[in-house]
């Protein structure tokens, strides 16, 4: 049981790694770099929670 | 070809940000999930350093250290609610060079802990299987890749999974505790026979100090809750609740674990086994408990690695967002809203360390980076209270007895550094030199790429004295 499980682990790892690489390529070629790196620290906080004392 | 974003948040319009979907239970799952593996292995090496009683003494003293960490962290992070946690705190309160170092402490601490978790999981399965020719490599690869995939696909599912598996692992400790009749001695537990005045502290008080090195394992990683700051719905409420509840949970788990293990195994064995709780399950003679503790050991390692991937990726992502590293790392997945490039970048690094490093080296690097970070936190809170006193800015939580927790934290960190120096002096010196050299690189080369005005984002008044 353990040896087949070991092979299954290799198989799952390879499939998921390839899927992530494919998705990474797809996202990077679909969206512009400006959009992908547009996150800004603190903006959510500034908008959703007003800073009052 | 590029297309406009069609799946935007209601808050940000065309900007892609991390999703704010988490609650206090997820914060608890992140913190306790990272830490709980320390009850299943790691803390018990403190017994090898100083005996069973030393392991108990450091359980409480290191508990004090981490309670201070949790209180200080809760106050600062309920105010500086940004991904990167202590990195964002350091950036706003101390300065960029400190922040860069703190982010590296975080990435090292969590990546090395993830590596240790994966090695532990692989070794545990190989030990259970007892099959000749079976190695741990496939299980290590599956652990790291599957959890990276889970993190890639979204933070909500990642921490929902962590909540379930952490809860199962925790309940297994509670079941073991009540299964051995903790209220009676002699039937299963034999504490008064195994821990006697002659063997309680076999190396005296220097053994207690040496035990600090592994006592850290009882709670290592609870401060990781702050990395979720940008993804919780209400950071000012959820982060202090989740972190403090996590700390209370862990104090109870640590006490139960020590009591059961020290009452069932002699300190000479307890100090060298890799599976103290699984061994305790075996010693009860119940196959059900043995298998439950075996599964719980695997789940605890999985939960810890899962939380570590989450936290290391966010610290790396934050460095990219402020251009402390190339801004390429600050990309957010437009569909899953995760820092996908940071997750993918750290994946092969974790795999490489897991295949070539041994468990002791990985653990030591993780602990060292963690203690460096705690030392910073004691200084950070003093500066925070001085620059922005109570009443000057809104705090979600205000920790009591200031500056006592900061002083206690600093003193206990000094003791822990000494303990690490006793056991792993060369690694301590090597890491210090590494951080010094990387600081020079940041100061003289990298900082010129940073947009200096953009990195300070908190809407605070000017600090006192400026």
Coordinates of C-alpha atoms in Angstrom, one line a residue:
Chain A
X1 CA 0.0 0.0 0.0
X2 CA 2.8 2.5 1.0
X3 CA 4.8 2.2 -2.2
X4 CA 1.8 2.9 -4.5
X5 CA 0.9 5.8 -2.2
X6 CA 4.4 7.1 -2.6
X7 CA 4.0 7.0 -6.4
X8 CA 0.6 8.7 -6.1
X9 CA 2.2 11.5 -4.1
X10 CA 4.7 12.1 -6.9
X11 CA 1.9 12.1 -9.5
X12 CA -0.3 14.6 -7.6
X13 CA 2.7 16.9 -7.0
X14 CA 3.6 16.9 -10.7
X15 CA 0.0 17.5 -11.8
X16 CA -0.6 20.3 -9.4
X17 CA 2.7 22.0 -10.1
X18 CA 2.0 21.9 -13.8
X19 CA -1.4 23.3 -13.2
X20 CA 0.0 26.2 -11.2
X21 CA 2.6 26.9 -13.9
X22 CA -0.1 26.9 -16.6
X23 CA -2.4 29.2 -14.6
X24 CA 0.5 31.5 -13.9
X25 CA 1.3 31.7 -17.6
X26 CA -2.4 32.3 -18.4
X27 CA -2.8 35.1 -15.9
X28 CA 0.4 36.8 -16.8
X29 CA -0.5 36.9 -20.5
X30 CA -4.1 37.9 -20.0
X31 CA -3.8 40.8 -17.5
X32 CA -1.5 43.8 -17.7
X33 CA 1.3 44.1 -15.2
X34 CA -0.2 47.4 -13.9
X35 CA -3.4 45.6 -13.0
X36 CA -1.7 42.6 -11.4
X37 CA 0.6 44.8 -9.2
X38 CA -2.1 47.4 -8.4
X39 CA -2.6 46.4 -4.8
X40 CA -1.8 49.1 -2.3
X41 CA -1.1 48.8 1.4
X42 CA -3.6 50.5 3.7
X43 CA -6.2 51.4 1.1
X44 CA -8.7 48.9 2.4
X45 CA -8.3 50.1 5.9
X46 CA -8.6 53.7 4.9
X47 CA -11.9 53.1 3.0
X48 CA -13.6 50.5 5.2
X49 CA -12.7 51.7 8.6
X50 CA -12.7 55.4 9.4
X51 CA -9.8 56.4 11.6
X52 CA -11.4 58.2 14.6
X53 CA -10.3 58.6 18.1
Chain B
X1 CA -2.3 40.6 -25.3
X2 CA -3.7 42.3 -22.2
X3 CA -7.4 42.8 -21.3
X4 CA -9.1 45.0 -18.8
X5 CA -10.0 43.5 -15.5
X6 CA -13.6 42.5 -15.4
X7 CA -13.8 41.0 -11.9
X8 CA -13.1 43.9 -9.5
X9 CA -13.8 44.5 -5.9
X10 CA -16.6 46.9 -5.0
X11 CA -14.1 48.9 -2.9
X12 CA -11.2 49.3 -5.3
X13 CA -12.6 49.6 -8.8
X14 CA -9.9 48.5 -11.1
X15 CA -7.4 47.5 -8.5
X16 CA -6.8 43.9 -7.5
X17 CA -6.3 43.5 -3.8
X18 CA -6.2 40.6 -1.3
X19 CA -9.7 39.5 -0.3
X20 CA -11.1 40.6 3.1
X21 CA -13.0 37.5 4.0
X22 CA -11.6 36.1 7.2
X23 CA -12.9 36.2 10.8
X24 CA -11.5 35.5 14.3
X25 CA -11.8 31.7 13.8
X26 CA -9.5 31.9 10.8
X27 CA -7.0 34.0 12.7
X28 CA -7.1 31.3 15.5
X29 CA -6.7 28.6 12.9
X30 CA -3.7 30.4 11.3
X31 CA -1.9 30.9 14.6
X32 CA -2.7 27.7 16.4
X33 CA -2.3 25.7 13.2
X34 CA 1.3 26.9 12.7
X35 CA 2.2 26.2 16.4
X36 CA 0.4 23.0 17.4
X37 CA 2.9 20.8 15.6
X38 CA 5.4 21.9 18.4
X39 CA 3.4 19.8 20.9
X40 CA 3.7 16.7 18.7
X41 CA 7.4 17.1 18.3
X42 CA 10.1 19.6 19.3
X43 CA 9.3 20.7 22.8
X44 CA 10.4 17.4 24.2
X45 CA 14.1 18.0 23.1
X46 CA 14.0 20.5 26.1
X47 CA 14.0 17.4 28.3
X48 CA 17.2 16.2 26.8
X49 CA 18.8 19.5 27.5
X50 CA 17.7 19.8 31.2
X51 CA 15.4 17.0 32.3
X52 CA 11.6 16.7 32.5
X53 CA 11.2 19.4 35.1
X54 CA 13.3 21.8 32.9
X55 CA 10.8 21.1 30.1
X56 CA 8.0 22.2 32.4
X57 CA 9.8 25.3 33.7
X58 CA 10.5 26.5 30.1
X59 CA 6.9 25.6 29.2
X60 CA 5.8 28.4 31.6
X61 CA 8.6 30.8 31.1
X62 CA 8.5 30.6 27.3
X63 CA 4.7 30.8 27.7
X64 CA 5.3 34.1 29.4
X65 CA 7.5 35.2 26.5
X66 CA 4.8 34.4 24.0
X67 CA 2.0 35.9 26.0
X68 CA 4.0 39.1 25.9
X69 CA 4.5 38.6 22.1
X70 CA 0.7 38.0 21.7
X71 CA -0.2 41.1 23.8
X72 CA 2.3 43.4 22.1
X73 CA 1.5 42.1 18.7
X74 CA -2.3 42.4 19.2
X75 CA -2.0 46.1 20.1
X76 CA 0.3 47.1 17.3
X77 CA -1.3 45.0 14.6
X78 CA -4.8 46.2 15.5
X79 CA -3.5 49.6 14.5
X80 CA -1.1 48.7 11.6
X81 CA -3.5 46.4 9.8
X82 CA -1.5 45.4 6.7
X83 CA -0.2 42.2 5.1
X84 CA 3.4 41.7 6.2
X85 CA 2.4 41.9 9.8
X86 CA 5.5 42.8 11.8
X87 CA 7.2 44.0 8.7
X88 CA 4.6 46.8 8.2
X89 CA 4.8 47.6 11.9
X90 CA 8.6 48.0 11.7
X91 CA 8.3 50.1 8.6
X92 CA 6.0 52.6 10.2
X93 CA 7.5 52.6 13.7
X94 CA 11.3 52.0 13.4
X95 CA 12.3 52.5 9.8
X96 CA 12.9 50.8 6.4
X97 CA 16.2 49.0 7.3
X98 CA 14.6 47.4 10.3
X99 CA 11.5 46.5 8.3
X100 CA 13.6 44.8 5.6
X101 CA 15.3 42.7 8.2
X102 CA 12.1 41.8 10.0
X103 CA 10.5 40.7 6.7
X104 CA 13.5 38.4 6.1
X105 CA 13.2 37.1 9.7
X106 CA 9.5 36.3 8.9
X107 CA 10.3 34.6 5.5
X108 CA 13.1 32.5 7.0
X109 CA 11.2 31.6 10.1
X110 CA 8.1 30.4 8.2
X111 CA 9.9 28.8 5.2
X112 CA 12.2 26.8 7.5
X113 CA 9.3 25.8 9.7
X114 CA 7.4 24.7 6.6
X115 CA 10.5 22.6 5.6
X116 CA 10.6 21.1 9.1
X117 CA 6.9 20.2 9.0
X118 CA 7.2 18.5 5.6
X119 CA 10.3 16.5 6.8
X120 CA 8.4 15.5 9.9
X121 CA 5.4 14.4 8.0
X122 CA 7.5 12.3 5.6
X123 CA 9.5 10.7 8.4
X124 CA 6.3 10.0 10.4
X125 CA 4.7 8.1 7.4
X126 CA 8.0 6.2 6.8
X127 CA 8.2 5.2 10.5
X128 CA 4.6 4.0 10.5
X129 CA 5.0 2.1 7.2
X130 CA 8.2 0.3 8.1
X131 CA 8.6 -0.7 4.5
X132 CA 12.2 -1.2 3.2
X133 CA 13.1 1.1 0.3
X134 CA 10.3 3.7 1.1
X135 CA 11.8 7.2 1.4
X136 CA 10.2 10.4 2.7
X137 CA 10.8 12.4 -0.5
X138 CA 7.5 11.8 -2.2
X139 CA 5.5 12.7 0.9
X140 CA 7.6 15.9 1.4
X141 CA 6.9 16.9 -2.2
X142 CA 3.2 16.2 -2.0
X143 CA 2.9 18.2 1.3
X144 CA 4.6 21.3 0.0
X145 CA 3.1 21.3 -3.5
X146 CA -0.5 20.4 -2.5
X147 CA -0.5 23.1 0.3
X148 CA 1.1 25.7 -2.1
X149 CA -1.8 24.9 -4.6
X150 CA -4.3 25.3 -1.8
X151 CA -2.8 28.7 -0.9
X152 CA -2.7 29.6 -4.5
X153 CA -6.4 29.0 -4.9
X154 CA -7.6 31.3 -2.1
X155 CA -7.1 32.2 1.5
X156 CA -10.6 31.4 2.7
X157 CA -10.5 27.7 1.7
X158 CA -6.9 27.5 3.0
X159 CA -7.8 28.7 6.5
X160 CA -11.1 26.7 6.5
X161 CA -9.0 23.6 6.0
X162 CA -6.5 24.7 8.6
X163 CA -9.4 25.3 11.1
X164 CA -10.7 21.7 10.7
X165 CA -7.4 19.9 10.8
X166 CA -6.0 22.0 13.7
X167 CA -9.2 21.3 15.6
X168 CA -8.9 17.6 15.0
X169 CA -5.3 17.6 16.1
X170 CA -6.1 19.6 19.2
X171 CA -9.0 17.4 20.2
X172 CA -6.8 14.3 19.9
X173 CA -4.6 15.8 22.7
X174 CA -7.6 16.4 24.8
X175 CA -8.9 12.8 24.2
X176 CA -5.4 11.4 25.1
X177 CA -5.4 13.5 28.3
X178 CA -8.7 12.2 29.5
X179 CA -8.1 8.6 28.4
X180 CA -5.1 8.2 30.8
X181 CA -7.1 9.2 33.9
X182 CA -5.1 12.4 34.7
X183 CA -6.7 12.6 38.1
X184 CA -5.1 9.4 39.4
X185 CA -1.4 8.4 39.6
X186 CA -0.2 4.8 39.3
X187 CA -2.8 3.3 36.9
X188 CA -1.4 4.7 33.6
X189 CA 0.5 7.8 34.7
X190 CA 3.6 7.5 36.9
X191 CA 4.8 11.0 37.3
X192 CA 6.0 10.5 40.9
X193 CA 8.1 7.6 39.8
X194 CA 9.5 9.1 36.6
X195 CA 10.2 12.6 37.8
X196 CA 12.0 12.4 41.2
X197 CA 14.0 14.9 43.1
X198 CA 17.2 13.1 42.0
X199 CA 16.5 13.2 38.2
X200 CA 14.1 16.2 37.9
X201 CA 17.0 18.6 36.9
X202 CA 19.9 16.3 36.0
X203 CA 22.1 19.2 34.8
X204 CA 21.0 21.7 37.3
X205 CA 19.8 25.2 36.4
X206 CA 22.2 25.6 33.4
X207 CA 20.1 22.7 32.0
X208 CA 17.0 24.9 32.4
X209 CA 18.6 27.7 30.5
X210 CA 19.8 25.3 27.8
X211 CA 16.2 24.0 27.5
X212 CA 15.0 27.4 26.3
X213 CA 16.2 26.6 22.9
X214 CA 13.6 23.9 22.4
X215 CA 11.0 25.3 24.8
X216 CA 10.3 27.8 22.0
X217 CA 8.6 25.0 20.1
X218 CA 5.7 25.0 22.5
X219 CA 4.5 28.2 20.9
X220 CA 6.7 29.1 17.9
X221 CA 4.7 30.9 15.2
X222 CA 1.6 32.3 17.1
X223 CA 2.7 35.8 16.0
X224 CA 1.9 34.6 12.4
X225 CA -1.7 35.7 13.0
X226 CA -0.8 39.3 12.0
X227 CA 0.0 38.3 8.4
X228 CA -3.8 38.0 7.9
X229 CA -4.3 41.6 8.8
X230 CA -5.2 42.7 5.3
X231 CA -7.6 39.8 4.8
X232 CA -9.7 39.8 8.0
X233 CA -13.0 41.6 7.8
X234 CA -12.4 43.6 11.0
X235 CA -8.7 43.6 11.9
X236 CA -9.1 45.8 15.0
X237 CA -11.4 43.1 16.5
X238 CA -10.5 39.8 14.9
X239 CA -6.7 39.9 15.3
X240 CA -6.6 40.5 19.1
X241 CA -9.4 38.0 19.6
X242 CA -7.9 35.3 17.4
X243 CA -4.3 35.8 18.7
X244 CA -5.2 35.8 22.4
X245 CA -7.6 32.9 22.1
X246 CA -4.9 31.0 20.2
X247 CA -2.4 31.7 23.0
X248 CA -4.8 30.5 25.7
X249 CA -5.5 27.3 23.6
X250 CA -1.8 26.7 23.3
X251 CA -1.0 27.2 27.0
X252 CA -3.6 24.5 27.8
X253 CA -2.3 22.2 25.1
X254 CA 1.3 22.6 26.3
X255 CA 0.4 21.8 29.9
X256 CA -1.6 18.7 29.0
X257 CA 1.1 17.5 26.7
X258 CA 3.9 17.8 29.2
X259 CA 1.8 16.2 32.0
X260 CA 0.9 13.1 29.9
X261 CA 4.3 12.6 28.3
X262 CA 6.4 13.2 31.4
X263 CA 4.1 10.8 33.3
X264 CA 4.6 8.0 30.8
X265 CA 8.2 8.2 29.5
X266 CA 11.5 8.6 31.3
X267 CA 13.2 11.9 30.5
X268 CA 16.1 10.1 28.8
X269 CA 13.7 8.7 26.2
X270 CA 11.4 11.7 26.1
X271 CA 14.3 14.0 25.2
X272 CA 15.3 12.1 22.1
X273 CA 12.1 10.7 20.6
X274 CA 10.6 12.5 17.5
X275 CA 7.1 11.6 18.4
X276 CA 6.3 12.1 22.1
X277 CA 2.5 12.2 21.7
X278 CA 2.3 9.4 19.3
X279 CA 4.6 7.4 21.6
X280 CA 2.3 8.2 24.5
X281 CA -0.6 6.9 22.5
X282 CA 1.3 3.7 21.9
X283 CA 2.1 3.3 25.6
X284 CA -1.6 3.4 26.5
X285 CA -1.9 0.0 24.7
X286 CA -5.0 1.3 22.8
X287 CA -4.7 0.8 19.0
X288 CA -7.4 3.5 18.6
X289 CA -5.4 6.1 20.6
X290 CA -2.2 5.1 18.8
X291 CA -3.7 5.6 15.4
X292 CA -5.5 8.8 16.5
X293 CA -2.2 10.3 17.6
X294 CA -0.5 9.1 14.4
X295 CA -3.1 10.9 12.3
X296 CA -3.0 13.9 14.6
X297 CA 0.8 14.2 14.2
X298 CA 0.3 14.3 10.4
X299 CA -2.5 16.8 10.6
X300 CA -0.6 19.1 12.9
X301 CA 2.4 19.1 10.5
X302 CA 0.1 19.8 7.6
X303 CA -1.7 22.7 9.4
X304 CA 1.7 24.2 10.3
X305 CA 3.1 24.0 6.8
X306 CA -0.1 25.4 5.4
X307 CA 0.0 28.4 7.7
X308 CA 3.7 28.9 7.1
X309 CA 3.2 29.1 3.3
X310 CA 0.4 31.6 3.8
X311 CA 2.6 33.8 6.1
X312 CA 5.9 33.6 4.2
X313 CA 4.2 34.5 0.9
X314 CA 2.5 37.6 2.4
X315 CA 5.8 38.8 3.9
X316 CA 7.5 38.4 0.6
X317 CA 4.6 40.0 -1.3
X318 CA 4.8 43.0 1.0
X319 CA 8.5 43.5 0.3
X320 CA 7.7 43.5 -3.4
X321 CA 4.8 46.0 -3.0
X322 CA 7.1 48.5 -1.3
X323 CA 9.8 47.8 -3.9
X324 CA 12.2 46.5 -1.2
X325 CA 12.3 43.6 -3.7
X326 CA 11.3 43.8 -7.4
X327 CA 7.6 44.8 -7.6
X328 CA 7.0 41.8 -9.7
X329 CA 6.5 39.8 -6.5
X330 CA 3.6 42.1 -5.5
X331 CA 1.2 40.7 -8.1
X332 CA -2.2 39.5 -6.8
X333 CA -4.1 36.8 -8.7
X334 CA -7.1 38.5 -10.3
X335 CA -9.5 35.6 -9.6
X336 CA -8.2 34.0 -6.4
X337 CA -6.9 37.2 -4.9
X338 CA -3.7 35.6 -3.5
X339 CA -0.1 36.7 -3.8
X340 CA 0.4 34.0 -6.4
X341 CA 3.9 34.9 -7.6
X342 CA 5.3 35.0 -4.1
X343 CA 3.7 31.6 -3.4
X344 CA 5.2 30.1 -6.5
X345 CA 8.6 31.7 -5.9
X346 CA 9.0 30.3 -2.4
X347 CA 7.7 26.8 -3.5
X348 CA 11.0 25.5 -5.1
X349 CA 13.0 27.1 -2.3
X350 CA 11.1 25.1 0.3
X351 CA 11.4 21.9 -1.8
X352 CA 15.1 22.4 -2.2
X353 CA 15.7 22.9 1.6
X354 CA 13.4 20.0 2.4
X355 CA 15.4 17.6 0.2
X356 CA 18.9 18.7 1.3
X357 CA 18.6 20.0 4.8
X358 CA 18.1 17.9 7.9
X359 CA 15.4 18.5 10.5
X360 CA 17.7 19.9 13.2
X361 CA 19.3 22.5 10.9
X362 CA 15.9 23.7 9.5
X363 CA 14.4 23.9 13.0
X364 CA 17.4 25.9 14.3
X365 CA 17.2 28.5 11.5
X366 CA 13.5 28.8 12.1
X367 CA 13.9 29.4 15.8
X368 CA 16.8 31.8 15.4
X369 CA 14.8 34.0 12.9
X370 CA 11.8 33.8 15.3
X371 CA 13.8 35.0 18.3
X372 CA 15.4 37.8 16.4
X373 CA 11.9 38.9 15.5
X374 CA 10.7 38.8 19.1
X375 CA 13.6 40.9 20.2
X376 CA 12.6 43.5 17.7
X377 CA 9.0 43.4 19.0
X378 CA 10.1 44.4 22.5
X379 CA 11.9 47.5 21.2
X380 CA 9.2 48.2 18.7
X381 CA 6.4 48.5 21.3
X382 CA 8.5 50.9 23.4
X383 CA 9.0 53.1 20.4
X384 CA 5.3 52.8 19.4
X385 CA 4.0 53.9 22.8
X386 CA 6.6 56.8 22.9
X387 CA 5.9 58.1 19.4
X388 CA 2.1 57.6 19.5
X389 CA 1.0 57.5 23.2
X390 CA -2.4 56.2 24.2
X391 CA -5.1 58.6 23.0
X392 CA -3.2 59.9 20.0
X393 CA -4.4 57.1 17.6
X394 CA -7.2 54.5 17.6
X395 CA -6.1 51.1 18.9
X396 CA -8.2 48.0 18.6
X397 CA -6.6 46.6 21.7
X398 CA -4.4 48.1 24.4
X399 CA -2.2 45.7 26.3
X400 CA -1.9 46.1 30.1
X401 CA 1.1 46.7 32.4
X402 CA 3.2 48.4 29.8
X403 CA 6.3 48.4 29.8
X404 CA 6.5 45.2 31.9
X405 CA 5.6 42.8 29.0
X406 CA 8.3 44.4 26.7
X407 CA 10.9 44.1 29.5
X408 CA 10.0 40.5 30.2
X409 CA 10.1 39.7 26.5
X410 CA 13.5 41.3 26.0
X411 CA 15.0 39.5 29.0
X412 CA 13.6 36.1 27.9
X413 CA 14.9 36.7 24.4
X414 CA 18.4 37.3 25.7
X415 CA 18.2 34.0 27.7
X416 CA 17.0 32.2 24.6
X417 CA 19.9 33.6 22.5
X418 CA 22.3 32.3 25.1
X419 CA 20.7 28.9 25.1
X420 CA 20.9 28.8 21.3
X421 CA 24.5 29.8 21.5
X422 CA 25.2 26.9 23.8
X423 CA 23.7 24.4 21.3
X424 CA 24.1 26.0 17.9
X425 CA 26.7 28.8 18.3
X426 CA 28.1 28.5 14.8
X427 CA 24.6 28.8 13.2
X428 CA 23.8 31.8 15.4
X429 CA 27.0 33.6 14.2
X430 CA 26.5 32.6 10.6
X431 CA 22.9 33.9 10.6
X432 CA 24.0 37.2 12.3
X433 CA 26.6 37.7 9.6
X434 CA 24.1 36.9 6.9
X435 CA 21.6 39.5 8.1
X436 CA 24.4 42.1 8.5
X437 CA 25.6 41.6 4.9
X438 CA 22.0 41.6 3.5
X439 CA 21.4 44.9 5.4
X440 CA 24.4 46.4 3.7
X441 CA 23.1 45.3 0.3
X442 CA 19.7 46.9 1.1
X443 CA 21.1 50.1 2.4
X444 CA 23.7 50.8 -0.3
X445 CA 22.0 49.2 -3.3
X446 CA 18.3 48.3 -3.1
X447 CA 16.9 51.3 -1.2
X448 CA 17.3 53.6 -4.1
X449 CA 14.6 51.8 -5.9
X450 CA 12.1 52.3 -3.1
X451 CA 9.4 55.1 -3.5
X452 CA 10.1 56.6 -0.1
X453 CA 6.9 58.6 0.3
X454 CA 4.6 55.8 -0.8
X455 CA 5.7 53.2 1.7
X456 CA 4.1 54.9 4.7
X457 CA 0.4 54.3 4.4
X458 CA -1.2 54.5 7.8
X459 CA -3.3 57.6 8.3
X460 CA -1.7 58.6 11.6
X461 CA -0.8 62.0 13.0
X462 CA 2.9 62.9 13.2
X463 CA 4.8 61.1 16.0
X464 CA 5.5 63.0 19.2
X465 CA 8.7 64.9 19.0
X466 CA 8.7 65.3 15.2

